[in-house]
């Protein structure tokens, strides 16, 4: 009985030491992955929703890239999509690329949303919210404006207006 108690206490102590060690590691030694203004946008590659094409951020060098994180349930996202679609059509031939990453919803609901809003820009589903977490996105919508050299020029959290969105596009237009 006494041996069992000693064994259990030892195991509890080891678990506590491991938990404290892990906490110190995460807080003091692990590099923070959250993206900030002026940093290089982390590369990612995702298969587009309605095709077999892959969108790879690093292959967009020389273009201004807008990376938009959104959800079908998100009311501000719903209000942004029509003017984002319209302005994408206006600026895509001038070197602007827009890529919208859905925050891990079902393919059915995302395809229905895309169809309902008649969206024409590349869209993908961020499975397990992997890219969303790397970029440190919270809340939705959040939009990153990436300059042609791959640097994050602007981060917009929350809903934009058509005018502000167009002004931000002009900041990342290739020269």
XYZ file of N, CA, C and O in Angstrom:
700
model
N 0.821 -1.194 0.000
C 0.000 0.000 0.000
C 0.869 1.262 0.000
O 0.593 2.193 -0.740
N 1.928 1.250 0.844
C 2.817 2.401 0.920
C 3.604 2.569 -0.385
O 3.853 3.678 -0.834
N 3.993 1.434 -1.028
C 4.712 1.486 -2.299
C 3.843 2.114 -3.389
O 4.320 2.888 -4.204
N 2.547 1.746 -3.407
C 1.630 2.307 -4.404
C 1.491 3.814 -4.230
O 1.446 4.556 -5.213
N 1.381 4.264 -2.984
C 1.253 5.690 -2.719
C 2.494 6.444 -3.185
O 2.394 7.505 -3.800
N 3.670 5.890 -2.916
C 4.921 6.515 -3.330
C 5.014 6.563 -4.861
O 5.427 7.574 -5.433
N 4.617 5.503 -5.514
C 4.636 5.446 -6.978
C 3.683 6.498 -7.578
O 4.051 7.220 -8.505
N 2.490 6.587 -7.040
C 1.510 7.562 -7.539
C 2.012 8.984 -7.318
O 1.920 9.831 -8.210
N 2.573 9.266 -6.159
C 3.102 10.601 -5.871
C 4.246 10.943 -6.819
O 4.368 12.066 -7.301
N 5.098 9.977 -7.089
C 6.218 10.190 -7.995
C 5.719 10.490 -9.414
O 6.228 11.395 -10.085
N 4.716 9.729 -9.862
C 4.149 9.975 -11.192
C 3.513 11.357 -11.277
O 3.692 12.068 -12.271
N 2.780 11.750 -10.253
C 2.158 13.079 -10.241
C 3.225 14.162 -10.283
O 3.112 15.140 -11.024
N 4.278 14.001 -9.518
C 5.374 14.963 -9.500
C 6.041 15.066 -10.874
O 6.314 16.158 -11.362
N 6.275 13.937 -11.537
C 6.880 13.936 -12.870
C 5.973 14.640 -13.899
O 6.451 15.399 -14.741
N 4.678 14.395 -13.814
C 3.735 15.039 -14.725
C 3.747 16.551 -14.505
O 3.758 17.331 -15.458
N 3.766 16.980 -13.248
C 3.794 18.408 -12.944
C 5.079 19.063 -13.448
O 5.048 20.149 -14.027
N 6.222 18.401 -13.262
C 7.498 18.938 -13.738
C 7.484 19.039 -15.267
O 7.923 20.043 -15.839
N 6.941 18.029 -15.941
C 6.852 18.056 -17.399
C 5.953 19.194 -17.873
O 6.280 19.915 -18.826
N 4.817 19.395 -17.200
C 3.897 20.469 -17.576
C 4.542 21.840 -17.382
O 4.419 22.727 -18.230
N 5.245 22.029 -16.288
C 5.920 23.302 -16.035
C 7.039 23.521 -17.053
O 7.193 24.611 -17.599
N 7.777 22.484 -17.361
C 8.839 22.579 -18.366
C 8.286 22.940 -19.736
O 8.842 23.784 -20.434
N 7.185 22.326 -20.113
C 6.554 22.623 -21.394
C 6.075 24.075 -21.435
O 6.240 24.769 -22.440
N 5.490 24.540 -20.352
C 5.017 25.927 -20.273
C 6.172 26.902 -20.468
O 6.059 27.883 -21.207
N 7.307 26.645 -19.802
C 8.473 27.512 -19.986
C 8.969 27.473 -21.426
O 9.307 28.501 -22.007
N 9.005 26.292 -22.019
C 9.451 26.157 -23.398
C 8.576 26.980 -24.338
O 9.071 27.745 -25.166
N 7.262 26.833 -24.221
C 6.329 27.540 -25.104
C 6.457 29.052 -24.928
O 6.455 29.811 -25.901
N 6.576 29.510 -23.694
C 6.578 30.949 -23.434
C 7.911 31.638 -23.680
O 7.949 32.828 -23.970
N 9.011 30.907 -23.573
C 10.312 31.568 -23.660
C 11.186 31.128 -24.820
O 12.084 31.857 -25.224
N 10.955 29.958 -25.378
C 11.871 29.460 -26.395
C 11.237 29.241 -27.762
O 11.920 29.269 -28.764
N 9.943 28.991 -27.820
C 9.305 28.740 -29.103
C 9.097 30.059 -29.837
O 8.615 31.024 -29.276
N 9.448 30.062 -31.117
C 9.307 31.265 -31.941
C 7.827 31.526 -32.217
O 7.063 30.636 -32.551
N 7.426 32.780 -32.068
C 6.047 33.175 -32.311
C 5.787 33.189 -33.807
O 6.536 33.767 -34.573
N 4.698 32.541 -34.246
C 4.422 32.423 -35.673
C 3.438 33.466 -36.185
O 3.124 33.489 -37.355
N 2.931 34.313 -35.316
C 1.935 35.288 -35.730
C 2.557 36.302 -36.692
O 3.640 36.821 -36.456
N 1.852 36.576 -37.759
C 2.320 37.484 -38.804
C 2.005 38.924 -38.398
O 0.954 39.209 -37.847
N 2.938 39.830 -38.693
C 2.714 41.238 -38.373
C 3.039 42.090 -39.598
O 3.677 41.635 -40.548
N 2.606 43.350 -39.537
C 2.858 44.288 -40.621
C 4.365 44.431 -40.821
O 5.113 44.581 -39.863
N 4.805 44.354 -42.070
C 6.222 44.475 -42.395
C 6.958 43.149 -42.463
O 8.052 43.069 -43.002
N 6.355 42.088 -41.937
C 7.011 40.778 -41.983
C 6.751 40.107 -43.335
O 5.860 40.521 -44.084
N 7.536 39.097 -43.634
C 7.316 38.326 -44.854
C 6.115 37.418 -44.627
O 6.030 36.740 -43.606
N 5.193 37.415 -45.556
C 4.001 36.572 -45.442
C 4.414 35.107 -45.558
O 5.085 34.733 -46.516
N 4.030 34.269 -44.577
C 4.379 32.843 -44.656
C 3.775 32.190 -45.897
O 2.614 32.451 -46.241
N 4.560 31.371 -46.542
C 4.102 30.682 -47.733
C 3.079 29.611 -47.365
O 3.125 29.047 -46.277
N 2.166 29.356 -48.276
C 1.225 28.251 -48.138
C 0.801 27.831 -49.535
O 0.960 28.585 -50.493
N 0.302 26.612 -49.626
C -0.215 26.099 -50.893
C -1.495 25.333 -50.589
O -1.501 24.457 -49.722
N -2.564 25.701 -51.267
C -3.851 25.029 -51.101
C -4.492 24.797 -52.452
O -4.326 25.601 -53.371
N -5.248 23.715 -52.549
C -5.988 23.429 -53.766
C -7.252 24.274 -53.769
O -7.976 24.325 -52.773
N -7.479 24.940 -54.885
C -8.656 25.789 -55.016
C -9.930 24.961 -54.992
O -9.948 23.803 -55.410
N -10.990 25.574 -54.521
C -12.254 24.893 -54.268
C -12.848 24.221 -55.498
O -13.216 23.062 -55.445
N -12.966 24.929 -56.588
C -13.663 24.391 -57.758
C -12.738 23.931 -58.872
O -13.130 23.922 -60.036
N -11.511 23.583 -58.525
C -10.584 23.094 -59.548
C -9.506 22.248 -58.876
O -9.502 22.071 -57.675
N -8.611 21.767 -59.693
C -7.462 21.022 -59.178
C -6.243 21.931 -59.053
O -5.162 21.483 -58.696
N -6.413 23.207 -59.392
C -5.309 24.159 -59.345
C -4.879 24.404 -57.907
O -5.708 24.470 -56.999
N -3.584 24.554 -57.734
C -3.048 24.903 -56.420
C -2.697 26.379 -56.415
O -2.133 26.890 -57.363
N -3.073 27.044 -55.339
C -2.658 28.424 -55.128
C -1.488 28.377 -54.171
O -1.606 27.869 -53.061
N -0.342 28.879 -54.618
C 0.852 28.921 -53.784
C 1.276 30.376 -53.655
O 1.513 31.046 -54.661
N 1.350 30.854 -52.426
C 1.662 32.263 -52.210
C 3.017 32.643 -52.795
O 3.146 33.681 -53.432
N 4.019 31.791 -52.622
C 5.359 32.129 -53.111
C 5.411 32.279 -54.628
O 6.285 32.971 -55.159
N 4.492 31.665 -55.337
C 4.453 31.786 -56.796
C 3.811 33.096 -57.251
O 3.761 33.380 -58.449
N 3.342 33.906 -56.329
C 2.685 35.171 -56.658
C 3.646 36.359 -56.593
O 3.217 37.508 -56.696
N 4.943 36.091 -56.402
C 5.931 37.185 -56.337
C 5.758 38.103 -57.535
O 5.539 37.656 -58.655
N 5.835 39.388 -57.274
C 5.648 40.376 -58.321
C 4.214 40.866 -58.427
O 3.945 41.839 -59.120
N 3.293 40.181 -57.738
C 1.894 40.603 -57.719
C 1.565 41.124 -56.325
O 2.168 40.729 -55.332
N 0.569 41.982 -56.258
C -0.009 42.342 -54.975
C -1.021 41.266 -54.627
O -1.837 40.885 -55.467
N -0.944 40.721 -53.428
C -1.816 39.606 -53.052
C -2.649 39.984 -51.832
O -2.133 40.514 -50.848
N -3.931 39.671 -51.932
C -4.848 39.866 -50.816
C -5.218 38.470 -50.314
O -5.706 37.641 -51.093
N -4.970 38.213 -49.037
C -5.332 36.940 -48.416
C -6.432 37.248 -47.407
O -6.196 37.926 -46.413
N -7.625 36.739 -47.695
C -8.795 37.022 -46.874
C -9.239 35.755 -46.147
O -9.453 34.726 -46.779
N -9.359 35.828 -44.829
C -9.866 34.721 -44.011
C -11.324 35.020 -43.676
O -11.632 36.112 -43.183
N -12.211 34.057 -43.907
C -13.647 34.311 -43.780
C -14.411 33.051 -43.405
O -13.864 31.954 -43.395
N -15.697 33.227 -43.113
C -16.595 32.114 -42.822
C -17.970 32.381 -43.416
O -18.384 33.535 -43.549
N -18.686 31.324 -43.760
C -20.025 31.478 -44.357
C -21.031 32.052 -43.368
O -22.006 32.675 -43.761
N -20.808 31.845 -42.107
C -21.701 32.306 -41.033
C -21.424 33.748 -40.618
O -22.184 34.355 -39.878
N -20.331 34.305 -41.096
C -19.830 35.614 -40.671
C -20.559 36.726 -41.430
O -20.377 36.869 -42.646
N -21.368 37.525 -40.717
C -22.141 38.590 -41.358
C -21.246 39.643 -42.033
O -21.521 40.040 -43.165
N -20.176 40.137 -41.376
C -19.298 41.097 -42.080
C -18.676 40.497 -43.345
O -18.504 41.197 -44.342
N -18.367 39.194 -43.299
C -17.811 38.529 -44.487
C -18.820 38.568 -45.630
O -18.462 38.818 -46.780
N -20.074 38.318 -45.302
C -21.139 38.345 -46.318
C -21.256 39.735 -46.949
O -21.511 39.848 -48.143
N -21.086 40.763 -46.140
C -21.207 42.126 -46.673
C -19.994 42.512 -47.531
O -20.121 43.318 -48.456
N -18.822 41.945 -47.228
C -17.608 42.271 -47.987
C -17.527 41.574 -49.344
O -16.982 42.125 -50.297
N -18.013 40.366 -49.421
C -17.787 39.542 -50.613
C -18.230 40.193 -51.929
O -17.483 40.130 -52.907
N -19.390 40.828 -52.000
C -19.779 41.414 -53.302
C -18.792 42.466 -53.813
O -18.394 42.428 -54.983
N -18.360 43.396 -52.971
C -17.436 44.415 -53.485
C -16.021 43.858 -53.648
O -15.279 44.322 -54.504
N -15.651 42.855 -52.868
C -14.348 42.219 -53.086
C -14.328 41.565 -54.465
O -13.343 41.678 -55.194
N -15.422 40.900 -54.816
C -15.525 40.245 -56.116
C -15.455 41.278 -57.244
O -14.737 41.089 -58.228
N -16.180 42.358 -57.082
C -16.200 43.416 -58.098
C -14.822 44.066 -58.266
O -14.340 44.249 -59.393
N -14.164 44.381 -57.156
C -12.853 45.039 -57.242
C -11.758 44.075 -57.693
O -10.795 44.496 -58.332
N -11.904 42.802 -57.394
C -10.954 41.807 -57.918
C -11.006 41.818 -59.444
O -9.964 41.823 -60.109
N -12.213 41.833 -60.010
C -12.354 41.868 -61.467
C -11.712 43.121 -62.050
O -11.095 43.077 -63.102
N -11.826 44.226 -61.340
C -11.280 45.501 -61.814
C -9.748 45.508 -61.799
O -9.117 46.076 -62.687
N -9.130 44.863 -60.799
C -7.677 44.979 -60.608
C -6.858 43.725 -60.945
O -5.633 43.788 -60.945
N -7.503 42.612 -61.262
C -6.727 41.380 -61.485
C -5.777 41.490 -62.675
O -4.690 40.929 -62.642
N -6.157 42.236 -63.692
C -5.285 42.394 -64.867
C -4.157 43.400 -64.629
O -3.282 43.574 -65.477
N -4.193 44.061 -63.461
C -3.142 45.018 -63.106
C -2.150 44.411 -62.111
O -1.345 45.128 -61.528
N -2.237 43.093 -61.917
C -1.271 42.424 -61.043
C -1.736 42.205 -59.617
O -0.915 42.028 -58.717
N -3.046 42.173 -59.399
C -3.587 41.901 -58.068
C -4.188 40.503 -58.052
O -4.903 40.114 -58.983
N -3.890 39.756 -57.005
C -4.476 38.430 -56.814
C -5.195 38.425 -55.476
O -4.685 38.956 -54.488
N -6.387 37.865 -55.455
C -7.185 37.739 -54.238
C -7.398 36.268 -53.972
O -7.808 35.529 -54.870
N -7.087 35.837 -52.756
C -7.285 34.441 -52.383
C -8.014 34.416 -51.054
O -7.542 34.983 -50.066
N -9.184 33.785 -51.024
C -10.005 33.727 -49.816
C -9.923 32.350 -49.189
O -10.168 31.341 -49.853
N -9.575 32.323 -47.911
C -9.436 31.062 -47.174
C -10.584 30.927 -46.187
O -10.692 31.693 -45.233
N -11.415 29.937 -46.426
C -12.517 29.662 -45.515
C -11.987 28.940 -44.283
O -11.120 28.083 -44.369
N -12.549 29.290 -43.138
C -12.068 28.767 -41.855
C -12.640 27.391 -41.534
O -13.410 27.218 -40.591
N -12.280 26.385 -42.335
C -12.541 24.975 -42.070
C -14.020 24.595 -41.974
O -14.431 23.886 -41.060
N -14.810 25.046 -42.932
C -16.210 24.626 -42.976
C -16.371 23.517 -44.016
O -15.436 23.203 -44.751
N -17.558 22.949 -44.100
C -17.790 21.856 -45.043
C -17.710 22.365 -46.480
O -18.060 23.520 -46.767
N -17.255 21.494 -47.352
C -17.147 21.848 -48.764
C -18.514 22.227 -49.324
O -18.642 23.166 -50.111
N -19.554 21.525 -48.893
C -20.913 21.808 -49.363
C -21.324 23.245 -49.037
O -21.797 23.976 -49.903
N -21.145 23.666 -47.779
C -21.587 25.009 -47.384
C -20.751 26.092 -48.062
O -21.275 27.141 -48.449
N -19.457 25.840 -48.251
C -18.602 26.830 -48.915
C -18.983 26.950 -50.393
O -19.103 28.060 -50.919
N -19.194 25.819 -51.063
C -19.585 25.864 -52.481
C -20.932 26.563 -52.657
O -21.121 27.321 -53.603
N -21.863 26.331 -51.744
C -23.164 27.005 -51.815
C -22.988 28.517 -51.655
O -23.571 29.298 -52.398
N -22.159 28.927 -50.703
C -21.892 30.344 -50.476
C -21.277 30.971 -51.728
O -21.707 32.041 -52.177
N -20.280 30.318 -52.295
C -19.603 30.814 -53.498
C -20.597 30.946 -54.647
O -20.599 31.945 -55.378
N -21.478 29.974 -54.795
C -22.486 30.015 -55.844
C -23.499 31.133 -55.594
O -23.835 31.889 -56.509
N -23.978 31.245 -54.365
C -24.966 32.282 -54.028
C -24.431 33.688 -54.289
O -25.157 34.564 -54.745
N -23.151 33.905 -53.992
C -22.548 35.231 -54.154
C -21.852 35.402 -55.505
O -21.295 36.457 -55.774
N -21.848 34.341 -56.318
C -21.241 34.366 -57.654
C -19.787 34.860 -57.610
O -19.373 35.729 -58.382
N -19.024 34.267 -56.699
C -17.633 34.688 -56.500
C -16.742 34.115 -57.581
O -16.873 32.949 -57.959
N -15.806 34.922 -58.068
C -14.947 34.515 -59.193
C -13.475 34.442 -58.818
O -12.661 34.049 -59.649
N -13.116 34.816 -57.618
C -11.709 34.767 -57.223
C -11.403 33.402 -56.589
O -12.314 32.678 -56.182
N -10.121 33.035 -56.525
C -9.746 31.738 -55.962
C -10.135 31.619 -54.482
O -9.922 32.541 -53.699
N -10.702 30.469 -54.136
C -11.147 30.191 -52.768
C -10.694 28.786 -52.409
O -10.714 27.878 -53.236
N -10.302 28.606 -51.145
C -9.941 27.287 -50.641
C -10.434 27.171 -49.205
O -10.738 28.168 -48.549
N -10.510 25.940 -48.736
C -10.894 25.683 -47.354
C -9.623 25.392 -46.570
O -8.847 24.512 -46.939
N -9.421 26.133 -45.512
C -8.252 25.967 -44.643
C -8.557 24.865 -43.628
O -9.020 25.120 -42.519
N -8.306 23.626 -44.033
C -8.586 22.466 -43.180
C -7.825 22.581 -41.857
O -6.642 22.905 -41.852
N -8.532 22.323 -40.782
C -7.979 22.396 -39.416
C -7.462 23.789 -39.056
O -6.696 23.938 -38.119
N -7.814 24.778 -39.847
C -7.424 26.174 -39.617
C -5.903 26.338 -39.450
O -5.424 27.196 -38.729
N -5.157 25.537 -40.174
C -3.692 25.548 -40.069
C -3.095 26.899 -40.463
O -2.288 27.477 -39.735
N -3.500 27.428 -41.608
C -2.947 28.700 -42.084
C -3.482 29.850 -41.240
O -2.744 30.771 -40.888
N -4.749 29.775 -40.888
C -5.357 30.771 -40.011
C -4.540 30.901 -38.717
O -4.255 32.011 -38.266
N -4.120 29.783 -38.152
C -3.323 29.809 -36.918
C -1.916 30.349 -37.149
O -1.389 31.093 -36.327
N -1.296 29.994 -38.265
C 0.046 30.501 -38.576
C 0.011 32.016 -38.720
O 0.899 32.723 -38.250
N -1.046 32.518 -39.347
C -1.183 33.959 -39.543
C -1.704 34.676 -38.293
O -1.715 35.895 -38.249
N -2.138 33.923 -37.289
C -2.621 34.522 -36.045
C -3.940 35.246 -36.207
O -4.162 36.287 -35.592
N -4.830 34.696 -37.020
C -6.098 35.356 -37.334
C -7.120 35.165 -36.218
O -7.380 34.052 -35.784
N -7.682 36.281 -35.790
C -8.789 36.292 -34.844
C -9.269 37.720 -34.745
O -8.475 38.591 -34.415
N -10.429 38.063 -35.047
C -11.594 37.303 -35.503
C -11.692 37.301 -37.026
O -10.804 37.789 -37.708
N -12.817 36.798 -37.521
C -13.122 36.855 -38.950
C -14.039 38.034 -39.190
O -14.852 38.352 -38.332
N -13.952 38.674 -40.323
C -12.932 38.509 -41.353
C -11.631 39.209 -40.955
O -11.643 40.203 -40.231
N -10.540 38.675 -41.448
C -9.237 39.333 -41.354
C -8.598 39.223 -42.732
O -8.627 38.164 -43.352
N -8.043 40.334 -43.186
C -7.478 40.393 -44.528
C -6.050 40.916 -44.485
O -5.776 41.912 -43.823
N -5.160 40.211 -45.177
C -3.747 40.595 -45.275
C -3.496 41.107 -46.687
O -3.852 40.443 -47.662
N -2.876 42.266 -46.777
C -2.494 42.850 -48.057
C -0.984 42.694 -48.175
O -0.236 43.257 -47.371
N -0.561 41.900 -49.162
C 0.848 41.540 -49.322
C 1.398 42.240 -50.555
O 0.841 42.111 -51.660
N 2.492 42.963 -50.381
C 3.103 43.708 -51.477
C 3.770 42.749 -52.470
O 4.004 41.579 -52.151
N 4.093 43.237 -53.665
C 4.719 42.376 -54.674
C 6.034 41.727 -54.217
O 6.432 40.708 -54.763
N 6.702 42.289 -53.203
C 7.941 41.680 -52.704
C 7.690 40.669 -51.579
O 8.638 40.153 -50.983
N 6.415 40.375 -51.298
C 6.080 39.340 -50.313
C 5.953 39.815 -48.882
O 5.779 39.009 -47.970
N 6.031 41.122 -48.660
C 5.915 41.679 -47.304
C 4.459 42.061 -47.008
O 3.747 42.533 -47.890
N 4.061 41.863 -45.756
C 2.713 42.242 -45.341
C 2.663 43.764 -45.220
O 3.355 44.352 -44.397
N 1.873 44.384 -46.057
C 1.757 45.846 -46.092
C 0.688 46.335 -45.111
O 0.845 47.368 -44.472
N -0.391 45.554 -44.991
C -1.503 45.971 -44.134
C -2.269 44.731 -43.667
O -2.411 43.775 -44.417
N -2.771 44.805 -42.428
C -3.637 43.764 -41.874
C -4.917 44.460 -41.428
O -4.866 45.401 -40.634
N -6.044 43.999 -41.954
C -7.331 44.591 -41.586
C -8.158 43.527 -40.870
O -8.461 42.482 -41.446
N -8.498 43.824 -39.633
C -9.353 42.938 -38.847
C -10.748 43.533 -38.830
O -10.919 44.701 -38.498
N -11.726 42.740 -39.210
C -13.100 43.227 -39.265
C -13.482 43.652 -40.666
O -12.699 43.536 -41.609
N -14.698 44.142 -40.772
C -15.267 44.484 -42.069
C -14.655 45.749 -42.659
O -14.425 46.727 -41.959
N -14.396 45.699 -43.947
C -13.924 46.864 -44.707
C -15.096 47.450 -45.481
O -16.118 46.797 -45.666
N -14.909 48.658 -45.959
C -15.856 49.246 -46.906
C -15.277 49.064 -48.303
O -14.078 48.769 -48.462
N -16.083 49.271 -49.288
C -15.622 49.176 -50.671
C -14.503 50.186 -50.927
O -13.483 49.863 -51.548
N -14.661 51.389 -50.417
C -13.660 52.444 -50.613
C -12.345 52.102 -49.932
O -11.271 52.234 -50.542
N -12.399 51.642 -48.685
C -11.153 51.303 -47.990
C -10.471 50.121 -48.675
O -9.251 50.112 -48.846
N -11.249 49.132 -49.092
C -10.687 47.971 -49.775
C -9.958 48.396 -51.049
O -8.833 47.967 -51.311
N -10.564 49.263 -51.828
C -9.924 49.730 -53.057
C -8.663 50.531 -52.758
O -7.647 50.385 -53.445
N -8.703 51.352 -51.714
C -7.498 52.107 -51.328
C -6.368 51.174 -50.906
O -5.205 51.419 -51.231
N -6.689 50.120 -50.190
C -5.663 49.156 -49.765
C -5.089 48.407 -50.962
O -3.908 48.083 -51.003
N -5.942 48.102 -51.967
C -5.456 47.471 -53.187
C -4.431 48.361 -53.876
O -3.375 47.905 -54.301
N -4.718 49.653 -53.932
C -3.815 50.596 -54.600
C -2.451 50.650 -53.923
O -1.440 50.901 -54.584
N -2.415 50.370 -52.609
C -1.131 50.359 -51.875
C -0.223 49.213 -52.296
O 0.985 49.284 -52.125
N -0.812 48.125 -52.829
C -0.011 46.947 -53.184
C 0.050 46.683 -54.683
O 0.541 45.642 -55.111
N -0.438 47.621 -55.474
C -0.344 47.452 -56.932
C 1.124 47.399 -57.363
O 1.929 48.202 -56.917
N 1.456 46.437 -58.230
C 2.825 46.406 -58.742
C 3.126 47.678 -59.528
O 2.252 48.241 -60.178
N 4.358 48.115 -59.467
C 4.775 49.358 -60.179
C 4.935 49.098 -61.647
O 5.354 48.111 -62.108
